[in-house]
Amino acid sequence: MKTEKLLSCEQCYKKNIKRAAEILKNGGIVAMPTETVYGLAASSYDDNAIGKVFAAKGRPQDNPLIVHISNMNMLSQVAKNIPERALLCAEKFWPGPLTMVLPKTEKTAKSVSAGLDTVAVRMPSHKVALDIIEAAELPLAAPSANTSGSPSPTTAKHVENDLDGKIDAIVFSDDCAVGVESTVITFCSNPPRLLRPGAVTAEALKKIIPDLVIDGAVLTEPEKNAKVESPGMKYKHYAPKTEAFLVEGNTKQFAKFVNAKQNAAAICFEEDSSLLKTPKIVYGNSQNESSLAHDVFSALRDIDKHHCERVYIHAPSKSGVGLAVYNRLLRASGFKVIKLPFIIGLTGPTGSGKSSLRAVAENNGFSVIDCDKIARLATVKGSAGLSALVKAFGNDILTTDNALNRKALAQKAFATKENTELLNKTILPFICELIHKEIEGLDRVILDAPTLFESGINSICNKTVAVLAAKETRLKRIMLRDSMDEVSALLRINAGKNDEFYKQNCDYIIYNNGTEKEFTEQFQKIIKEL
Ligand code: AMP
Ligand code: MG
């Protein structure tokens, strides 16, 4: 079939709107712009035309369509027994990106609702869509104008890529302003439920419907064969060809995580971009969720051009329009979510009582990683870490059986400032890799690292904390702990960094001079703040 390309420029506007309406009246199917995404429209009274929509998209038969109207008279042709609160929502949010599921009239074709006795209806705000509906004098059933399963189309080009040759016409216009499909709520359950998040946010809807329930399928994967209220929610959707993962974490964590991956690309925030070394597509600013909604589907389409094995997508917040974007990305990644743990770096001078804080942290749900232990693991015999050290410092740092001679390494590495820096720079990537392996799947982590800043491990921490204590207290502790005389203990204290160093570098200081209760309370206050 030859697909007619109808432009919506000033000169040809009237003629082409008329042409689109004519095709629709005659039982044809037309892709048209709306403010959310491009829709593939057909008469909602015509089962045969609706059949063509399902066929062109390859859409599963049990996934119902949304009916688009241009005035309130049409609403009563499509839906009946409309509750007061639905009318209030219409008044507040129409024309706009809100779809309401209501009891269906007989006039609407059965296939529109895939056999359900309800109908989803909305009044779009896009001028072209409204004018086509008015000209056709028909409520138009219109799902997104893409191949079923692929990212929704937000430009006319996307529609052309998916459906050229399969539909009667495409009406060309600007890119869609919103970029994600409409919010869907159902009034056919009590209390009303949010079935699909969109640009009309749950927060805004709750002002009219305080008891609105967010359907479980919005953020979790429906079980196989489970009955879901919104059939569209159960399908894998929006997926690029590249295998996608949704990654939750802050900019620093995200960049570290992605940079450590081979053959990977990223879909990221503006603020991540300069830190990433992999191929990437920016999809907006994390603080501006509407910008993310606007570009998310283009990013999902474009990422395949990089021909990487995997794409890691930086997850937005789940509030406001962010919930809609998160919901789409969850489906695009087949519900594969990687939660990067919240990492607190713990440090402090010797004898300050860092180990006591480890215990407190564990009691508060943190997993503690001993970075000294990790550093030893990173340099065991035969490891890549040890090879790197040998490359940097020569064979003299090995024992006769090719293990690390720690004394020999210390002598060389601590001889000059440059050598110490070289040591840290060489071994850091190996330590970080081991840490990342260790903490995968954990929620909150403490990295216990006496040389947190000198080693560079602070670079993978979200926050840093130092435990400090008065010199006399530390002196007593060291003497007791290590059976040391006072002079040796003092020497050790003076060889370490002073309190000022920790105060300058750390986000938080915990003082360990009082009781255990006071000490614990300081830590708990910090976690509360975080
Ligand atoms: P799309 O047309 O691609 O924007 O998808 C329409 C969405 O609305 C899908 O998630 C459908 O499952 C949902 N939907 C349409 N009609 C109904 C209905 N009667 N009841 C519940 N959900 C519906
Ligand atoms: Mg769709």
mmCIF file of N, CA and C in Angstrom, residues 36-37 150-155 158 175-181 197-199 237-240 244-246 266-269 281-285 288-304 311-316 321-333:
data_model
loop_
_atom_site.group_PDB
_atom_site.id
_atom_site.type_symbol
_atom_site.label_atom_id
_atom_site.label_comp_id
_atom_site.label_asym_id
_atom_site.label_seq_id
_atom_site.Cartn_x
_atom_site.Cartn_y
_atom_site.Cartn_z
ATOM 1 N N THR A 36 0.981 13.870 23.125
ATOM 2 C CA THR A 36 1.720 12.824 23.847
ATOM 3 C C THR A 36 2.673 12.110 22.902
ATOM 4 N N VAL A 37 2.108 11.275 22.000
ATOM 5 C CA VAL A 37 2.909 10.600 20.971
ATOM 6 C C VAL A 37 2.055 10.603 19.697
ATOM 7 N N SER A 150 7.765 -1.783 20.060
ATOM 8 C CA SER A 150 8.904 -0.874 19.891
ATOM 9 C C SER A 150 8.609 0.454 20.600
ATOM 10 N N PRO A 151 9.640 1.303 20.780
ATOM 11 C CA PRO A 151 9.395 2.573 21.470
ATOM 12 C C PRO A 151 8.310 3.393 20.760
ATOM 13 N N SER A 152 7.487 4.090 21.529
ATOM 14 C CA SER A 152 6.404 4.876 20.935
ATOM 15 C C SER A 152 6.977 5.998 20.070
ATOM 16 N N PRO A 153 6.225 6.414 19.040
ATOM 17 C CA PRO A 153 6.742 7.403 18.089
ATOM 18 C C PRO A 153 6.475 8.828 18.554
ATOM 19 N N THR A 154 7.508 9.630 18.638
ATOM 20 C CA THR A 154 7.323 11.022 19.049
ATOM 21 C C THR A 154 7.661 11.984 17.920
ATOM 22 N N THR A 155 8.048 11.432 16.759
ATOM 23 C CA THR A 155 8.263 12.275 15.573
ATOM 24 C C THR A 155 7.598 11.565 14.381
ATOM 25 N N HIS A 158 9.658 8.705 13.109
ATOM 26 C CA HIS A 158 9.491 7.419 13.801
ATOM 27 C C HIS A 158 8.331 6.636 13.191
ATOM 28 N N ASP A 175 7.536 17.548 16.471
ATOM 29 C CA ASP A 175 7.738 16.483 17.448
ATOM 30 C C ASP A 175 6.744 16.674 18.592
ATOM 31 N N CYS A 176 6.364 15.561 19.229
ATOM 32 C CA CYS A 176 5.340 15.631 20.278
ATOM 33 C C CYS A 176 5.896 16.345 21.512
ATOM 34 N N ALA A 177 5.091 17.253 22.062
ATOM 35 C CA ALA A 177 5.573 18.093 23.163
ATOM 36 C C ALA A 177 5.787 17.300 24.449
ATOM 37 N N VAL A 178 4.877 16.382 24.754
ATOM 38 C CA VAL A 178 4.987 15.642 26.020
ATOM 39 C C VAL A 178 5.974 14.485 25.884
ATOM 40 N N GLY A 179 5.758 13.633 24.907
ATOM 41 C CA GLY A 179 6.731 12.572 24.634
ATOM 42 C C GLY A 179 6.430 11.218 25.230
ATOM 43 N N VAL A 180 5.592 11.128 26.262
ATOM 44 C CA VAL A 180 5.134 9.807 26.739
ATOM 45 C C VAL A 180 3.606 9.774 26.638
ATOM 46 N N GLU A 181 3.062 8.560 26.548
ATOM 47 C CA GLU A 181 1.623 8.420 26.367
ATOM 48 C C GLU A 181 0.852 8.955 27.563
ATOM 49 N N PRO A 197 0.937 5.801 34.355
ATOM 50 C CA PRO A 197 1.302 7.188 34.661
ATOM 51 C C PRO A 197 1.641 7.955 33.391
ATOM 52 N N GLY A 198 1.423 9.252 33.417
ATOM 53 C CA GLY A 198 1.730 10.104 32.258
ATOM 54 C C GLY A 198 1.994 11.518 32.736
ATOM 55 N N ALA A 199 1.815 12.468 31.820
ATOM 56 C CA ALA A 199 2.161 13.856 32.157
ATOM 57 C C ALA A 199 1.170 14.491 33.124
ATOM 58 N N HIS A 237 7.514 -3.845 26.219
ATOM 59 C CA HIS A 237 7.138 -2.657 25.497
ATOM 60 C C HIS A 237 8.359 -1.788 25.301
ATOM 61 N N TYR A 238 8.358 -1.001 24.303
ATOM 62 C CA TYR A 238 9.318 0.100 24.166
ATOM 63 C C TYR A 238 10.777 -0.349 24.070
ATOM 64 N N ALA A 239 11.037 -1.642 23.934
ATOM 65 C CA ALA A 239 12.410 -2.117 24.091
ATOM 66 C C ALA A 239 13.261 -1.813 22.870
ATOM 67 N N PRO A 240 14.491 -1.298 23.083
ATOM 68 C CA PRO A 240 15.432 -1.219 21.969
ATOM 69 C C PRO A 240 15.927 -2.629 21.643
ATOM 70 N N ALA A 244 18.629 -3.888 27.417
ATOM 71 C CA ALA A 244 18.617 -2.701 28.284
ATOM 72 C C ALA A 244 18.502 -3.058 29.765
ATOM 73 N N PHE A 245 19.144 -2.228 30.597
ATOM 74 C CA PHE A 245 19.066 -2.345 32.055
ATOM 75 C C PHE A 245 18.769 -0.965 32.619
ATOM 76 N N LEU A 246 17.912 -0.929 33.618
ATOM 77 C CA LEU A 246 17.612 0.339 34.274
ATOM 78 C C LEU A 246 18.489 0.431 35.523
ATOM 79 N N ALA A 266 25.225 4.007 27.159
ATOM 80 C CA ALA A 266 24.401 4.557 28.237
ATOM 81 C C ALA A 266 23.336 5.482 27.676
ATOM 82 N N ILE A 267 22.167 5.454 28.316
ATOM 83 C CA ILE A 267 21.176 6.516 28.123
ATOM 84 C C ILE A 267 21.188 7.264 29.447
ATOM 85 N N CYS A 268 21.579 8.540 29.390
ATOM 86 C CA CYS A 268 21.975 9.203 30.637
ATOM 87 C C CYS A 268 21.399 10.608 30.774
ATOM 88 N N PHE A 269 21.630 11.215 31.921
ATOM 89 C CA PHE A 269 21.234 12.598 32.170
ATOM 90 C C PHE A 269 22.336 13.533 31.665
ATOM 91 N N ILE A 281 23.645 8.472 24.953
ATOM 92 C CA ILE A 281 22.634 9.417 24.474
ATOM 93 C C ILE A 281 22.058 10.105 25.704
ATOM 94 N N VAL A 282 22.098 11.428 25.698
ATOM 95 C CA VAL A 282 21.533 12.205 26.807
ATOM 96 C C VAL A 282 20.033 12.308 26.574
ATOM 97 N N TYR A 283 19.241 12.035 27.606
ATOM 98 C CA TYR A 283 17.781 12.175 27.402
ATOM 99 C C TYR A 283 17.158 13.243 28.274
ATOM 100 N N GLY A 284 17.960 14.144 28.807
ATOM 101 C CA GLY A 284 17.396 15.278 29.550
ATOM 102 C C GLY A 284 18.122 15.495 30.856
ATOM 103 N N ASN A 285 17.593 16.403 31.635
ATOM 104 C CA ASN A 285 18.192 16.736 32.920
ATOM 105 C C ASN A 285 17.379 16.077 34.029
ATOM 106 N N ASN A 288 14.622 17.936 35.642
ATOM 107 C CA ASN A 288 13.517 18.387 34.797
ATOM 108 C C ASN A 288 12.892 17.156 34.145
ATOM 109 N N GLU A 289 11.917 16.560 34.852
ATOM 110 C CA GLU A 289 11.375 15.280 34.399
ATOM 111 C C GLU A 289 10.667 15.390 33.055
ATOM 112 N N SER A 290 10.121 16.569 32.760
ATOM 113 C CA SER A 290 9.446 16.730 31.469
ATOM 114 C C SER A 290 10.449 16.620 30.321
ATOM 115 N N SER A 291 11.679 17.081 30.557
ATOM 116 C CA SER A 291 12.691 16.966 29.501
ATOM 117 C C SER A 291 13.014 15.497 29.243
ATOM 118 N N LEU A 292 12.987 14.700 30.310
ATOM 119 C CA LEU A 292 13.254 13.260 30.160
ATOM 120 C C LEU A 292 12.128 12.600 29.380
ATOM 121 N N ALA A 293 10.876 12.967 29.719
ATOM 122 C CA ALA A 293 9.716 12.401 29.017
ATOM 123 C C ALA A 293 9.793 12.740 27.536
ATOM 124 N N HIS A 294 10.190 13.963 27.243
ATOM 125 C CA HIS A 294 10.215 14.440 25.864
ATOM 126 C C HIS A 294 11.150 13.601 24.995
ATOM 127 N N ASP A 295 12.288 13.187 25.539
ATOM 128 C CA ASP A 295 13.306 12.533 24.707
ATOM 129 C C ASP A 295 13.484 11.038 24.946
ATOM 130 N N VAL A 296 12.733 10.478 25.890
ATOM 131 C CA VAL A 296 13.028 9.089 26.261
ATOM 132 C C VAL A 296 12.834 8.119 25.092
ATOM 133 N N PHE A 297 11.761 8.270 24.336
ATOM 134 C CA PHE A 297 11.519 7.291 23.263
ATOM 135 C C PHE A 297 12.495 7.454 22.100
ATOM 136 N N SER A 298 12.872 8.694 21.795
ATOM 137 C CA SER A 298 13.893 8.892 20.758
ATOM 138 C C SER A 298 15.195 8.225 21.170
ATOM 139 N N ALA A 299 15.542 8.394 22.458
ATOM 140 C CA ALA A 299 16.791 7.804 22.945
ATOM 141 C C ALA A 299 16.732 6.286 22.808
ATOM 142 N N LEU A 300 15.592 5.690 23.153
ATOM 143 C CA LEU A 300 15.466 4.230 23.062
ATOM 144 C C LEU A 300 15.574 3.760 21.611
ATOM 145 N N ARG A 301 15.066 4.574 20.692
ATOM 146 C CA ARG A 301 15.186 4.204 19.279
ATOM 147 C C ARG A 301 16.627 4.367 18.793
ATOM 148 N N ASP A 302 17.265 5.479 19.191
ATOM 149 C CA ASP A 302 18.572 5.816 18.624
ATOM 150 C C ASP A 302 19.726 4.982 19.187
ATOM 151 N N ILE A 303 19.516 4.412 20.355
ATOM 152 C CA ILE A 303 20.651 3.756 21.018
ATOM 153 C C ILE A 303 21.174 2.571 20.211
ATOM 154 N N ASP A 304 20.297 1.943 19.418
ATOM 155 C CA ASP A 304 20.726 0.780 18.622
ATOM 156 C C ASP A 304 21.815 1.143 17.604
ATOM 157 N N VAL A 311 22.781 -1.677 26.989
ATOM 158 C CA VAL A 311 22.641 -0.252 27.302
ATOM 159 C C VAL A 311 22.171 -0.118 28.753
ATOM 160 N N TYR A 312 22.840 0.759 29.482
ATOM 161 C CA TYR A 312 22.474 1.044 30.869
ATOM 162 C C TYR A 312 21.773 2.399 30.904
ATOM 163 N N ILE A 313 20.562 2.389 31.415
ATOM 164 C CA ILE A 313 19.746 3.611 31.390
ATOM 165 C C ILE A 313 19.673 4.178 32.800
ATOM 166 N N HIS A 314 20.028 5.443 32.943
ATOM 167 C CA HIS A 314 20.001 6.064 34.274
ATOM 168 C C HIS A 314 18.547 6.346 34.656
ATOM 169 N N ALA A 315 18.095 5.730 35.735
ATOM 170 C CA ALA A 315 16.685 5.806 36.129
ATOM 171 C C ALA A 315 16.330 7.168 36.709
ATOM 172 N N PRO A 316 15.178 7.726 36.300
ATOM 173 C CA PRO A 316 14.724 8.989 36.881
ATOM 174 C C PRO A 316 14.062 8.747 38.229
ATOM 175 N N VAL A 321 6.237 13.640 36.749
ATOM 176 C CA VAL A 321 6.286 12.998 35.432
ATOM 177 C C VAL A 321 7.367 11.915 35.412
ATOM 178 N N GLY A 322 8.288 11.984 36.377
ATOM 179 C CA GLY A 322 9.331 10.959 36.490
ATOM 180 C C GLY A 322 8.734 9.560 36.589
ATOM 181 N N LEU A 323 7.587 9.436 37.252
ATOM 182 C CA LEU A 323 6.941 8.119 37.405
ATOM 183 C C LEU A 323 6.583 7.534 36.035
ATOM 184 N N ALA A 324 6.111 8.394 35.126
ATOM 185 C CA ALA A 324 5.747 7.933 33.781
ATOM 186 C C ALA A 324 6.986 7.454 33.029
ATOM 187 N N VAL A 325 8.061 8.212 33.158
ATOM 188 C CA VAL A 325 9.289 7.844 32.450
ATOM 189 C C VAL A 325 9.845 6.545 33.033
ATOM 190 N N TYR A 326 9.845 6.458 34.360
ATOM 191 C CA TYR A 326 10.341 5.252 35.027
ATOM 192 C C TYR A 326 9.529 4.030 34.579
ATOM 193 N N ASN A 327 8.228 4.196 34.537
ATOM 194 C CA ASN A 327 7.318 3.109 34.131
ATOM 195 C C ASN A 327 7.644 2.601 32.718
ATOM 196 N N ARG A 328 7.929 3.523 31.784
ATOM 197 C CA ARG A 328 8.251 3.099 30.410
ATOM 198 C C ARG A 328 9.611 2.402 30.376
ATOM 199 N N LEU A 329 10.570 2.950 31.133
ATOM 200 C CA LEU A 329 11.924 2.389 31.101
ATOM 201 C C LEU A 329 11.973 1.014 31.752
ATOM 202 N N LEU A 330 11.120 0.826 32.740
ATOM 203 C CA LEU A 330 11.020 -0.480 33.395
ATOM 204 C C LEU A 330 10.621 -1.537 32.369
ATOM 205 N N ARG A 331 9.682 -1.172 31.504
ATOM 206 C CA ARG A 331 9.237 -2.109 30.472
ATOM 207 C C ARG A 331 10.265 -2.231 29.351
ATOM 208 N N ALA A 332 10.914 -1.111 29.013
ATOM 209 C CA ALA A 332 11.941 -1.150 27.967
ATOM 210 C C ALA A 332 13.091 -2.074 28.371
ATOM 211 N N SER A 333 13.318 -2.182 29.680
ATOM 212 C CA SER A 333 14.437 -3.008 30.135
ATOM 213 C C SER A 333 13.954 -4.375 30.618
#
